[in-house]
């Protein structure tokens, strides 16, 4: 127990030590977080009238980002499966970083839900015994359970492995292996349940569609690995931790397969909507071509389709074996999916309204600032976790610093974990 | 590894972690914390503008409507009256009116008679204490009157913002849509905190003091029947209807969802809803489904009845019918 407190104390101290570049980066993110917090405080006082939301389009940028990010969090499973199920040693170099990313991203998801609430101060109404939890009726209550459960699972697994490493002892398998396997199923569940939030609404034909959960998972397993490939390169560039190219190429393969499935499912969706358009195709009509002269999302969705297509072409050709092209593919896929799964999925659910009205939605500045703030918070959290985790992983932060020299500093011993 | 540049956690800074805190480090830390706290306070500054009484401990600790004892409810009603008097300059009479046994309300609307005058939508705004200063405020009306092209019942081509010299226009007909008080109500099913539910007489209500404002019910509603208070309602004292009830027309706080309650503060006491009373053509029929002699039972037995979006399976208690 005392050892653990010392550990926490050292982690806290370490959090505030770093190079000028580290301070500049964290300072920059903190400023963005504070700007977002300020915008949210304004929203809290004046109400959601400071957003672009209306009675017709009652969910917007917040829920769009939330939906997209749940997928990114779920994608940590794409490191866990190769590492623990297929026992690919090279994936053990990075699996902890994927779990830490999931933690940061889930926190972002929870923030996006909180800022969307009209009465965040009544949040305890969801938590028995203070409140009433509409379980299992409401899919939102399922989502609360799976998201928080996933957060706890990852906190436990990553926290336990890092602490063992800090103490220089071998992690006890019963303490983490069962949780690792639970987390695999759990990761799938968070994104499936999030898809069911929409699929369960029979009155919104654009969402009431059995393909939605599959597409959610496929696109998540593109966007998540894309972000990981990019951040792992940053980690190996700016920290003293070695990540080889092999994990990047494993992720590339996963991305490629997922992107092919994603684009195939998109094709199926487009065929169903447009081969013989019914009244239910009005939302897709609005999204891709505009409806009754309203074309707000048309440039966005075609940008997304273009980005997705470029990404797909780069991934399926040998071009992306070169890191530079692979990075480009990651950026285009990430952006493309962010658009199509965020605004491209949420807003057309409301346009036209169930009564046939077309009301367009555009986020306001205040809303955008809140979103930027939450993204910055995620980056801040992840940077902080890496700042602490990397020295533990490479053996420079130890329970007994004298041991540090005698232990191998590279990833090989991590792989044993 | 590729770049031997400065690293966030250098070996030197790592060594510091094992050493006790020096005076210098402590002072630096204190200064940094001060800057951080100042930033945080500046960011949260707008919270100072919160109105007094906007968030009260009593309201935070208040339980769900259906769990309140009569004494607690009584205290809450008086507190709400006090709050309204303070904020709107009129002291209302807020009551808790329960469903009558043996009553299930239903509504029927004669599409042949409706002329699209929107009197119902405006009466609704007045009865239910909604702000009505801007076009956005009018959007809050629980009733949306659609102008439809004769020859089909196609909502997709309907027009909500019709504005001709006279109604009805010869080639058009009109369909007012409000909460359909569904028997299989998607809105109550999805609410994560059960802030909305069906009462014994079939009316779907919202506990405005319990709603967390997630708007999932609005996404779930196939009839676009729910409204969200994006801002605090603005009402001059003379515009306030002081005859209020907890579950229906009391002035809503901002940040919660509201909807048509079949004017339960009137109908549970044997009066008609405000929209029916004001209708100049008698297009609206309201009553007790369980009473075989009621007008609504007669209409459902004898007329050509149409159910809006029957395919969604919501089983509405709101019917449309056709007849000269």
XYZ file of C-alpha atoms in Angstrom:
741
model
C 0.000 0.000 0.000
C 2.768 2.381 0.952
C 4.600 1.399 -2.225
C 1.508 2.284 -4.224
C 1.243 5.701 -2.604
C 4.904 6.331 -3.386
C 4.134 5.303 -6.962
C 1.273 7.785 -7.203
C 3.437 10.484 -5.663
C 6.192 9.879 -8.199
C 3.720 9.841 -11.061
C 2.348 13.160 -9.851
C 5.834 14.641 -9.611
C 6.809 13.290 -13.002
C 3.713 14.850 -14.542
C 5.219 18.248 -13.938
C 8.731 17.520 -15.158
C 9.529 17.769 -18.802
C 11.259 19.581 -21.601
C 10.310 23.033 -22.823
C 8.550 21.382 -25.746
C 6.479 19.292 -23.352
C 5.484 22.388 -21.366
C 4.614 24.281 -24.541
C 2.424 21.434 -25.828
C 0.633 20.879 -22.539
C 0.248 24.626 -22.023
C -1.256 25.002 -25.489
C -3.740 22.193 -24.837
C -4.616 23.620 -21.434
C -5.462 26.962 -23.007
C -7.767 25.218 -25.503
C -9.402 23.235 -22.704
C -10.006 26.422 -20.740
C -11.483 28.125 -23.810
C -13.820 25.170 -24.246
C -14.718 25.233 -20.568
C -15.498 28.925 -20.869
C -17.770 28.286 -23.854
C -19.490 25.490 -21.948
C -19.973 27.704 -18.880
C -21.699 30.221 -21.163
C -23.899 27.468 -22.526
C -24.731 26.336 -18.998
C -25.889 29.824 -18.043
C -27.710 30.808 -21.232
C -29.026 27.379 -22.193
C -28.587 25.447 -25.395
C -29.794 28.456 -27.382
C -26.093 29.231 -27.843
C -25.846 26.117 -30.032
C -27.148 25.751 -33.570
C -29.632 23.108 -32.435
C -33.362 23.494 -32.979
C -36.537 21.600 -32.188
C -36.204 19.999 -35.611
C -32.507 19.082 -35.438
C -32.126 18.388 -31.749
C -28.763 16.595 -31.829
C -25.715 17.973 -33.609
C -21.976 18.338 -33.297
C -21.771 17.012 -29.724
C -23.542 13.749 -30.450
C -21.764 13.445 -33.807
C -18.356 13.639 -32.132
C -19.532 11.312 -29.393
C -20.591 8.672 -31.914
C -17.365 8.882 -33.850
C -15.200 8.718 -30.741
C -16.927 5.670 -29.281
C -15.643 3.907 -32.379
C -12.106 5.154 -31.865
C -12.202 3.899 -28.285
C -13.538 0.514 -29.365
C -10.705 0.180 -31.871
C -8.203 -0.418 -29.055
C -9.424 -3.988 -29.398
C -7.535 -4.147 -32.701
C -4.290 -4.055 -30.693
C -5.551 -6.330 -27.972
C -6.692 -9.133 -30.287
C -3.366 -9.535 -32.160
C -1.408 -9.180 -28.929
C -3.377 -11.503 -26.673
C -5.318 -13.824 -28.966
C -2.756 -14.305 -31.732
C 0.195 -13.682 -29.399
C 2.000 -11.428 -31.827
C 4.978 -10.296 -29.785
C 5.467 -7.035 -31.638
C 1.965 -5.879 -30.725
C 2.866 -6.061 -27.041
C 5.178 -3.104 -27.632
C 2.162 -0.895 -28.197
C -0.868 -2.540 -26.667
C -0.707 -0.458 -23.478
C -0.675 2.730 -25.546
C -3.850 1.582 -27.280
C -5.526 0.969 -23.943
C -4.448 4.374 -22.678
C -5.857 5.916 -25.844
C -9.148 4.151 -25.184
C -9.220 5.683 -21.697
C -8.648 9.218 -23.009
C -11.206 8.775 -25.776
C -13.902 7.351 -23.487
C -13.446 10.354 -21.216
C -13.998 12.545 -24.290
C -17.157 10.569 -25.109
C -18.527 11.081 -21.612
C -17.731 14.811 -21.859
C -19.553 15.077 -25.190
C -22.646 13.518 -23.633
C -22.446 15.793 -20.596
C -22.198 18.988 -22.641
C -25.205 17.895 -24.689
C -27.445 17.756 -21.608
C -29.817 20.590 -20.844
C -29.416 19.851 -17.132
C -25.991 18.324 -16.496
C -26.365 19.083 -12.789
C -29.174 16.504 -12.690
C -26.902 13.735 -13.894
C -27.415 11.847 -10.641
C -30.998 11.190 -11.751
C -29.473 8.316 -13.687
C -27.666 6.782 -10.749
C -29.631 4.649 -8.287
C -30.380 5.066 -5.434
C -30.446 8.856 -6.008
C -32.150 8.466 -9.349
C -34.032 6.056 -11.547
C -32.107 4.132 -14.130
C -34.386 3.131 -17.002
C -32.696 -0.201 -17.570
C -33.127 -2.241 -19.737
C -35.731 -0.134 -21.533
C -33.580 2.777 -22.617
C -30.615 2.059 -24.854
C -29.005 5.189 -23.444
C -28.865 3.478 -20.053
C -27.122 0.528 -21.736
C -24.667 2.943 -23.236
C -23.910 4.454 -19.840
C -23.114 0.978 -18.505
C -20.972 -0.202 -21.402
C -18.997 3.036 -21.720
C -18.214 3.287 -18.020
C -17.501 -0.434 -17.876
C -15.069 -0.114 -20.748
C -13.399 2.810 -19.024
C -12.966 0.790 -15.821
C -11.693 -2.285 -17.682
C -9.033 -0.288 -19.468
C -8.081 1.665 -16.369
C -7.604 -1.614 -14.549
C -5.679 -3.433 -17.279
C -3.381 -0.563 -18.234
C -2.968 0.577 -14.634
C -2.147 -2.901 -13.378
C 0.374 -3.696 -16.109
C 2.108 -0.356 -15.699
C 2.289 -0.686 -11.930
C 3.764 -4.188 -12.196
C 6.323 -2.918 -14.610
C 7.176 -0.076 -12.255
C 7.638 -2.552 -9.429
C 9.707 -4.749 -11.741
C 7.582 -7.816 -11.160
C 5.773 -10.133 -13.516
C 2.050 -9.389 -13.748
C -0.102 -12.188 -12.322
C -2.169 -13.570 -15.178
C -5.403 -14.067 -13.181
C -5.346 -10.350 -12.386
C -5.480 -9.184 -15.953
C -5.937 -11.911 -18.572
C -9.662 -12.470 -17.790
C -10.221 -8.717 -18.006
C -8.372 -8.530 -21.305
C -10.733 -11.078 -22.831
C -13.779 -9.395 -21.320
C -12.552 -6.114 -22.777
C -12.463 -7.615 -26.276
C -16.173 -8.423 -26.195
C -16.834 -5.213 -24.312
C -15.170 -3.080 -26.984
C -17.459 -4.544 -29.626
C -20.414 -3.936 -27.327
C -19.732 -0.231 -26.793
C -19.980 0.501 -30.465
C -22.864 -1.866 -31.103
C -24.888 -0.365 -28.283
C -24.082 3.129 -29.549
C -25.380 2.074 -32.975
C -28.518 0.659 -31.328
C -29.168 4.125 -29.874
C -30.060 5.132 -33.410
C -31.195 1.845 -34.929
C -33.814 1.477 -32.187
C -35.686 4.578 -33.331
C -38.326 3.260 -35.716
C -39.575 6.756 -36.478
C -36.271 7.779 -38.119
C -35.975 5.672 -41.234
C -32.438 6.873 -41.997
C -31.244 5.230 -38.778
C -33.699 2.355 -38.536
C -31.486 0.115 -40.583
C -29.762 -3.191 -39.674
C -26.571 -2.235 -41.520
C -25.776 0.612 -39.137
C -24.011 -1.420 -36.389
C -21.873 -3.318 -38.901
C -20.875 -0.115 -40.627
C -20.144 1.463 -37.267
C -17.710 -1.311 -36.407
C -16.093 -1.383 -39.843
C -15.504 2.363 -39.910
C -14.331 2.350 -36.288
C -11.679 -0.230 -37.110
C -10.407 2.136 -39.777
C -10.474 5.400 -37.837
C -9.041 3.933 -34.623
C -5.992 2.218 -36.161
C -5.435 5.305 -38.355
C -5.101 7.453 -35.256
C -2.888 4.844 -33.601
C -0.505 4.607 -36.560
C -0.076 8.372 -36.469
C 0.321 8.701 -32.707
C 2.714 5.740 -32.392
C 5.044 7.469 -34.825
C 4.882 10.603 -32.728
C 5.648 8.545 -29.621
C 8.718 6.964 -31.153
C 9.875 10.306 -32.462
C 9.565 12.411 -29.327
C 10.105 9.881 -26.550
C 12.720 7.357 -25.628
C 10.606 4.382 -26.445
C 11.188 2.116 -29.366
C 8.244 1.189 -31.558
C 9.189 -0.744 -34.668
C 7.421 -0.625 -38.003
C 5.851 -4.041 -37.552
C 2.937 -2.918 -35.358
C 2.245 -0.137 -37.847
C 1.998 -2.622 -40.687
C -0.236 -4.950 -38.707
C -2.518 -1.980 -38.100
C -2.329 -1.089 -41.777
C -3.577 -4.546 -42.689
C -6.468 -4.266 -40.220
C -7.341 -0.825 -41.583
C -7.302 -2.066 -45.146
C -9.679 -4.942 -44.509
C -11.986 -2.770 -42.396
C -12.002 -0.010 -45.014
C -12.910 -2.446 -47.792
C -15.825 -3.736 -45.690
C -16.854 -0.187 -44.799
C -16.927 0.932 -48.417
C -18.767 -2.227 -49.464
C -21.450 -1.601 -46.845
C -21.660 2.031 -47.974
C -22.267 0.774 -51.506
C -25.058 -1.515 -50.268
C -26.631 1.409 -48.454
C -26.464 3.680 -51.488
C -27.951 0.999 -53.731
C -30.880 0.437 -51.376
C -31.566 4.154 -51.039
C -31.220 5.182 -54.663
C -32.017 2.258 -56.985
C -35.688 2.639 -56.268
C -36.021 5.664 -54.001
C -38.937 5.572 -51.557
C -40.051 8.331 -49.230
C -37.607 6.863 -46.740
C -34.742 7.855 -49.033
C -35.422 11.553 -48.430
C -32.689 11.811 -45.769
C -30.102 10.200 -48.056
C -31.318 12.456 -50.849
C -30.731 15.457 -48.584
C -27.299 14.219 -47.567
C -25.932 13.404 -51.015
C -27.821 15.681 -53.381
C -29.816 18.173 -51.351
C -33.585 18.304 -50.785
C -35.956 21.082 -51.881
C -32.996 23.383 -52.500
C -31.321 22.703 -49.129
C -27.813 21.436 -49.750
C -26.020 22.093 -46.443
C -24.384 18.686 -46.113
C -23.707 17.954 -49.791
C -20.149 19.395 -49.942
C -19.323 17.671 -46.663
C -20.415 14.206 -47.641
C -18.704 14.320 -51.023
C -15.527 15.502 -49.319
C -15.861 12.512 -47.013
C -16.451 10.126 -49.911
C -13.429 11.559 -51.738
C -11.240 11.245 -48.624
C -12.455 7.695 -48.026
C -11.794 6.729 -51.632
C -8.274 8.177 -51.630
C -7.635 6.372 -48.354
C -8.942 3.092 -49.724
C -6.873 3.363 -52.909
C -3.710 4.091 -50.935
C -4.384 1.221 -48.552
C -5.059 -1.465 -51.138
C -2.062 -0.537 -53.295
C 1.581 -1.087 -52.366
C 1.947 2.696 -52.030
C 1.021 2.546 -48.359
C 3.922 0.236 -47.577
C 5.885 3.466 -47.507
C 5.281 5.242 -44.208
C 4.679 8.610 -45.868
C 1.807 7.330 -48.015
C 0.483 5.270 -45.143
C 0.312 8.431 -43.058
C -1.595 10.190 -45.804
C -4.032 7.284 -45.972
C -4.483 7.484 -42.178
C -5.232 11.195 -42.326
C -7.737 10.910 -45.188
C -9.493 7.893 -43.655
C -9.695 9.523 -40.226
C -11.107 12.775 -41.606
C -13.446 11.033 -44.026
C -14.938 8.811 -41.363
C -15.182 11.670 -38.892
C -17.387 13.518 -41.376
C -19.508 10.628 -42.641
C -20.098 9.086 -39.236
C -20.402 12.322 -37.338
C -22.433 14.981 -39.075
C -23.172 12.658 -42.016
C -24.988 10.207 -39.771
C -26.560 12.376 -37.072
C -27.927 15.360 -38.983
C -29.722 13.502 -41.836
C -31.512 11.516 -39.127
C -33.372 14.769 -38.448
C -33.665 16.070 -42.018
C -36.341 16.000 -43.194
C -38.265 15.925 -39.914
C -40.850 13.175 -39.437
C -43.392 15.705 -40.697
C -41.415 16.469 -43.861
C -39.834 19.793 -42.913
C -36.295 20.600 -43.972
C -34.458 22.601 -41.319
C -30.695 22.787 -41.712
C -28.177 22.747 -38.905
C -24.841 24.448 -38.563
C -22.824 24.459 -35.322
C -22.277 27.875 -33.751
C -18.904 29.226 -32.659
C -19.680 28.542 -29.046
C -20.574 24.941 -29.844
C -17.420 24.535 -31.912
C -15.290 25.902 -29.068
C -16.796 23.371 -26.675
C -15.937 20.603 -29.160
C -12.386 21.893 -29.588
C -12.062 22.044 -25.813
C -13.060 18.407 -25.436
C -10.713 17.264 -28.210
C -7.941 19.202 -26.483
C -8.869 17.580 -23.186
C -8.509 14.171 -24.812
C -5.128 15.080 -26.259
C -4.059 16.495 -22.898
C -5.072 13.343 -21.056
C -3.395 11.065 -23.581
C -0.205 13.139 -23.612
C -0.108 13.075 -19.837
C -0.646 9.324 -19.685
C 2.105 8.772 -22.246
C 4.412 11.128 -20.393
C 4.071 8.886 -17.354
C 3.727 5.534 -19.115
C 6.721 5.794 -21.443
C 9.358 6.104 -18.666
C 7.697 3.184 -16.904
C 7.686 1.130 -20.085
C 11.285 1.823 -20.995
C 12.390 1.151 -17.469
C 13.562 4.582 -16.432
C 10.859 5.032 -13.799
C 11.205 2.239 -11.263
C 10.197 1.442 -7.716
C 13.891 1.071 -6.873
C 15.860 3.334 -9.194
C 19.058 1.384 -8.517
C 17.543 -1.526 -10.453
C 16.861 0.615 -13.462
C 20.309 0.187 -14.935
C 20.302 -3.572 -14.592
C 17.018 -4.029 -16.395
C 16.805 -3.992 -20.170
C 15.298 -0.736 -21.280
C 13.748 -1.914 -24.501
C 10.391 -3.420 -25.220
C 11.455 -7.057 -25.054
C 10.731 -7.346 -21.374
C 7.408 -5.587 -21.808
C 6.467 -8.253 -24.257
C 6.822 -10.768 -21.472
C 4.003 -9.023 -19.657
C 14.331 6.972 -31.320
C 14.911 8.378 -34.767
C 15.250 11.868 -33.429
C 17.699 12.413 -30.583
C 16.104 15.774 -29.745
C 14.824 16.803 -26.335
C 12.416 14.360 -24.744
C 9.466 15.017 -22.455
C 10.897 12.891 -19.682
C 14.633 13.102 -19.753
C 16.805 11.040 -17.502
C 17.730 14.170 -15.582
C 14.146 15.143 -14.862
C 13.416 11.536 -13.925
C 16.040 11.602 -11.237
C 14.298 14.592 -9.730
C 11.264 12.417 -9.097
C 13.133 10.353 -6.545
C 14.502 13.345 -4.686
C 12.633 15.326 -2.069
C 11.031 18.550 -3.275
C 13.365 21.512 -3.091
C 12.253 24.974 -2.076
C 12.804 26.185 -5.623
C 10.626 23.448 -7.130
C 7.953 24.094 -4.522
C 7.820 27.799 -5.321
C 7.743 27.111 -9.046
C 4.904 24.668 -8.503
C 3.006 27.134 -6.369
C 3.367 29.848 -9.011
C 2.215 27.496 -11.750
C -0.791 26.415 -9.678
C -1.693 30.050 -9.163
C -1.624 30.689 -12.916
C -3.673 27.541 -13.478
C -6.285 28.488 -10.896
C -6.569 31.965 -12.362
C -7.144 30.448 -15.797
C -9.770 28.112 -14.403
C -11.593 30.903 -12.612
C -11.532 33.049 -15.744
C -12.905 30.152 -17.793
C -15.750 29.577 -15.346
C -16.593 33.262 -14.997
C -19.919 33.022 -16.869
C -21.237 30.867 -14.015
C -21.383 34.028 -11.900
C -24.205 35.220 -14.129
C -26.437 32.337 -13.062
C -29.688 33.733 -11.780
C -30.356 33.404 -8.101
C -32.581 30.411 -7.455
C -31.788 28.862 -10.834
C -30.212 25.866 -9.188
C -31.445 25.212 -5.664
C -30.420 22.507 -3.235
C -34.099 21.598 -2.851
C -34.470 20.971 -6.559
C -31.228 19.017 -6.730
C -32.431 16.746 -3.942
C -36.010 16.494 -5.189
C -37.139 12.974 -6.044
C -39.136 11.774 -9.038
C -42.752 12.979 -9.143
C -44.107 9.478 -8.649
C -42.043 8.960 -5.506
C -43.093 12.158 -3.751
C -45.267 12.085 -0.647
C -48.292 14.441 -0.675
C -46.495 16.677 1.839
C -43.348 16.913 -0.258
C -45.371 17.630 -3.378
C -47.305 20.334 -1.565
C -44.068 22.009 -0.487
C -42.675 21.808 -4.048
C -45.821 23.320 -5.566
C -45.656 26.262 -3.190
C -41.955 26.742 -3.910
C -42.660 26.727 -7.647
C -45.398 29.333 -7.192
C -42.961 31.448 -5.230
C -40.337 31.111 -7.937
C -42.772 32.023 -10.718
C -43.989 35.055 -8.753
C -40.405 36.198 -8.307
C -39.367 35.657 -11.907
C -42.532 36.524 -13.859
C -44.361 38.927 -11.567
C -47.538 36.831 -11.310
C -48.341 34.341 -8.592
C -49.903 31.325 -10.289
C -51.985 28.608 -8.712
C -50.048 25.398 -9.408
C -51.887 22.176 -8.672
C -51.302 18.479 -8.927
C -54.279 17.034 -10.773
C -54.475 13.248 -10.913
C -56.159 11.064 -13.584
C -59.790 10.110 -13.031
C -60.540 6.412 -12.707
C -62.291 4.810 -15.666
C -61.044 7.421 -18.131
C -58.825 6.970 -21.170
C -58.629 10.095 -23.252
C -58.514 10.159 -27.036
C -58.686 12.848 -29.679
C -60.067 12.810 -33.204
C -59.628 15.494 -35.836
C -61.892 15.966 -38.823
C -59.628 16.635 -41.798
C -62.574 17.565 -44.007
C -63.498 20.421 -41.723
C -60.074 21.800 -40.762
C -59.402 25.048 -42.637
C -55.812 25.570 -41.511
C -56.447 28.810 -39.579
C -53.879 27.852 -36.888
C -56.147 29.176 -34.114
C -55.497 25.911 -32.249
C -51.717 26.373 -32.413
C -51.954 29.897 -30.982
C -54.473 28.964 -28.295
C -52.055 26.212 -27.311
C -49.204 28.688 -26.884
C -51.344 30.888 -24.627
C -52.843 28.089 -22.571
C -49.495 26.447 -21.977
C -47.520 29.537 -20.974
C -45.114 29.530 -23.871
C -43.199 32.577 -25.017
C -44.587 34.057 -28.222
C -42.464 37.019 -29.227
C -40.391 35.724 -32.118
C -40.970 33.277 -34.978
C -38.735 30.860 -33.068
C -41.131 31.060 -30.129
C -44.080 30.144 -32.347
C -42.154 27.008 -33.325
C -42.564 25.891 -29.708
C -46.312 25.393 -30.179
C -47.294 21.816 -29.489
C -49.433 21.870 -32.625
C -47.932 21.978 -36.106
C -50.450 22.614 -38.863
C -49.347 21.104 -42.166
C -50.612 22.348 -45.496
C -50.982 19.369 -47.833
C -51.593 19.106 -51.531
C -54.989 17.588 -52.317
C -54.767 14.177 -53.968
C -52.463 12.477 -51.473
C -51.494 12.327 -47.826
C -47.834 13.082 -48.423
C -46.080 14.682 -45.460
C -42.867 14.884 -47.492
C -44.313 17.684 -49.636
C -46.195 19.377 -46.803
C -45.671 23.006 -45.952
C -45.545 24.309 -42.404
C -44.939 27.961 -43.200
C -47.859 28.581 -45.563
C -49.024 32.176 -45.518
C -51.801 32.898 -48.068
C -54.302 35.786 -47.890
C -57.113 33.439 -46.969
C -57.456 29.879 -45.806
C -58.410 27.336 -46.925
C -56.780 27.470 -50.347
C -58.840 25.558 -52.929
C -56.159 23.025 -53.901
C -54.959 22.413 -50.348
C -56.101 20.738 -47.175
C -54.696 21.012 -43.658
C -53.512 18.572 -41.022
C -52.719 19.742 -37.481
C -50.236 17.384 -35.789
C -49.607 17.256 -32.058
C -48.612 14.565 -29.554
C -50.457 11.407 -30.516
C -50.349 10.078 -26.912
C -49.223 6.696 -28.208
C -50.053 3.453 -26.420
C -46.637 2.135 -27.522
C -44.775 5.378 -26.960
C -41.166 5.394 -28.199
C -40.404 8.555 -26.194
C -41.139 7.039 -22.793
C -39.280 3.876 -23.701
C -36.012 5.637 -24.515
C -35.892 8.136 -21.640
C -32.855 7.131 -19.577
C -34.285 8.480 -16.315
C -38.033 7.824 -16.725
C -38.710 11.537 -16.677
C -41.570 10.927 -19.119
C -44.275 8.290 -18.806
C -47.882 7.403 -19.601
C -50.437 8.253 -16.968
C -53.398 6.003 -16.153
C -55.667 8.019 -18.468
C -53.202 7.575 -21.344
C -51.648 11.034 -21.295
C -47.861 11.094 -21.758
C -46.372 13.601 -19.322
C -42.933 14.967 -18.423
C -41.608 15.733 -14.940
C -39.811 18.975 -15.787
C -37.928 18.815 -12.501
C -36.565 15.382 -13.330
C -35.746 15.672 -17.074
C -31.990 15.880 -17.692
C -32.431 17.385 -21.143
C -30.741 14.696 -23.268
C -33.426 15.017 -25.999
C -33.393 11.300 -26.772
C -37.202 11.378 -26.643
C -37.231 14.027 -29.368
C -35.132 11.791 -31.591
C -37.484 8.899 -30.856
C -40.776 10.682 -31.578
C -42.123 9.857 -35.066
C -44.500 12.849 -34.938
C -42.082 15.680 -34.097
C -44.299 16.350 -31.099
C -41.731 17.260 -28.471
C -40.158 20.638 -27.836
C -36.992 21.574 -25.998
C -36.520 24.741 -23.975
C -33.359 26.058 -25.563
C -33.867 29.248 -23.555
C -35.815 30.363 -20.551
C -39.405 31.234 -21.535
C -40.052 34.981 -21.788
C -43.525 36.046 -20.707
C -44.768 39.471 -19.643
C -46.964 39.267 -16.509
C -50.202 39.813 -18.454
C -49.377 36.858 -20.724
C -49.096 34.338 -17.891
C -51.945 31.854 -17.527
C -52.090 31.476 -13.729
C -54.153 28.269 -13.803
C -51.267 25.814 -13.839
C -50.416 22.237 -12.996
C -47.178 20.495 -12.140
C -47.269 18.013 -15.026
C -48.642 20.307 -17.704
C -48.624 24.047 -18.240
C -46.544 25.496 -15.424
C -43.773 27.675 -16.841
C -40.949 25.344 -17.792
C -37.347 25.907 -16.805
C -34.844 26.060 -19.640
C -33.098 22.859 -20.625
C -36.039 20.462 -20.390
C -38.366 18.808 -22.892
C -42.090 19.566 -22.997
C -45.077 18.418 -25.017
C -48.845 18.404 -25.454
C -50.602 17.013 -22.360
C -54.145 17.112 -23.759
C -54.430 20.142 -21.401
C -54.689 17.751 -18.468
C -55.233 20.648 -16.051
C -58.512 21.277 -17.930
C -59.522 17.853 -19.213
C -59.071 16.024 -15.918
C -61.641 18.436 -14.507
C -64.172 17.842 -17.255
C -63.262 20.736 -19.552
C -62.113 20.533 -23.170
C -58.541 21.140 -24.317
C -57.808 24.740 -25.327
C -57.247 23.780 -28.970
C -60.694 22.205 -29.213
C -62.453 25.109 -27.554
C -61.004 27.627 -29.995
C -61.564 25.636 -33.212
C -63.996 27.673 -35.390
C -65.143 24.731 -37.518
C -65.692 22.075 -34.877
C -63.083 19.865 -36.468
C -61.896 18.558 -33.112
C -63.489 15.791 -31.044
C -62.200 14.871 -27.589
C -63.394 12.488 -24.950
C -63.284 9.285 -22.964
C -62.617 6.130 -24.992
C -63.921 3.923 -22.189
C -67.327 5.582 -22.307
C -69.275 3.971 -25.190
C -71.636 6.964 -25.326
C -68.913 9.572 -25.739
C -68.583 11.486 -28.999
C -65.067 10.115 -29.539
C -66.320 6.525 -29.237
C -69.045 7.328 -31.782
C -66.497 8.759 -34.244
C -64.188 5.780 -33.951
C -67.102 3.373 -34.441
C -68.713 5.114 -37.380
C -66.274 7.269 -39.368
C -63.509 6.636 -41.863
C -60.580 6.892 -39.521
C -56.969 7.436 -40.510
C -54.001 6.851 -38.205
C -50.857 8.886 -38.858
C -47.811 6.666 -39.491
C -49.674 3.545 -38.471
C -46.763 1.487 -39.852
C -44.471 2.643 -37.053
C -46.590 0.684 -34.592
C -47.065 3.408 -31.988
C -50.847 2.852 -31.610
C -51.810 6.500 -31.181
C -54.739 7.808 -29.119
C -55.071 10.528 -31.738
C -57.158 9.854 -34.853
C -57.913 11.673 -38.060
C -61.212 11.225 -39.875
C -62.973 12.451 -42.998
C -66.555 13.718 -43.189
C -68.472 16.769 -44.356
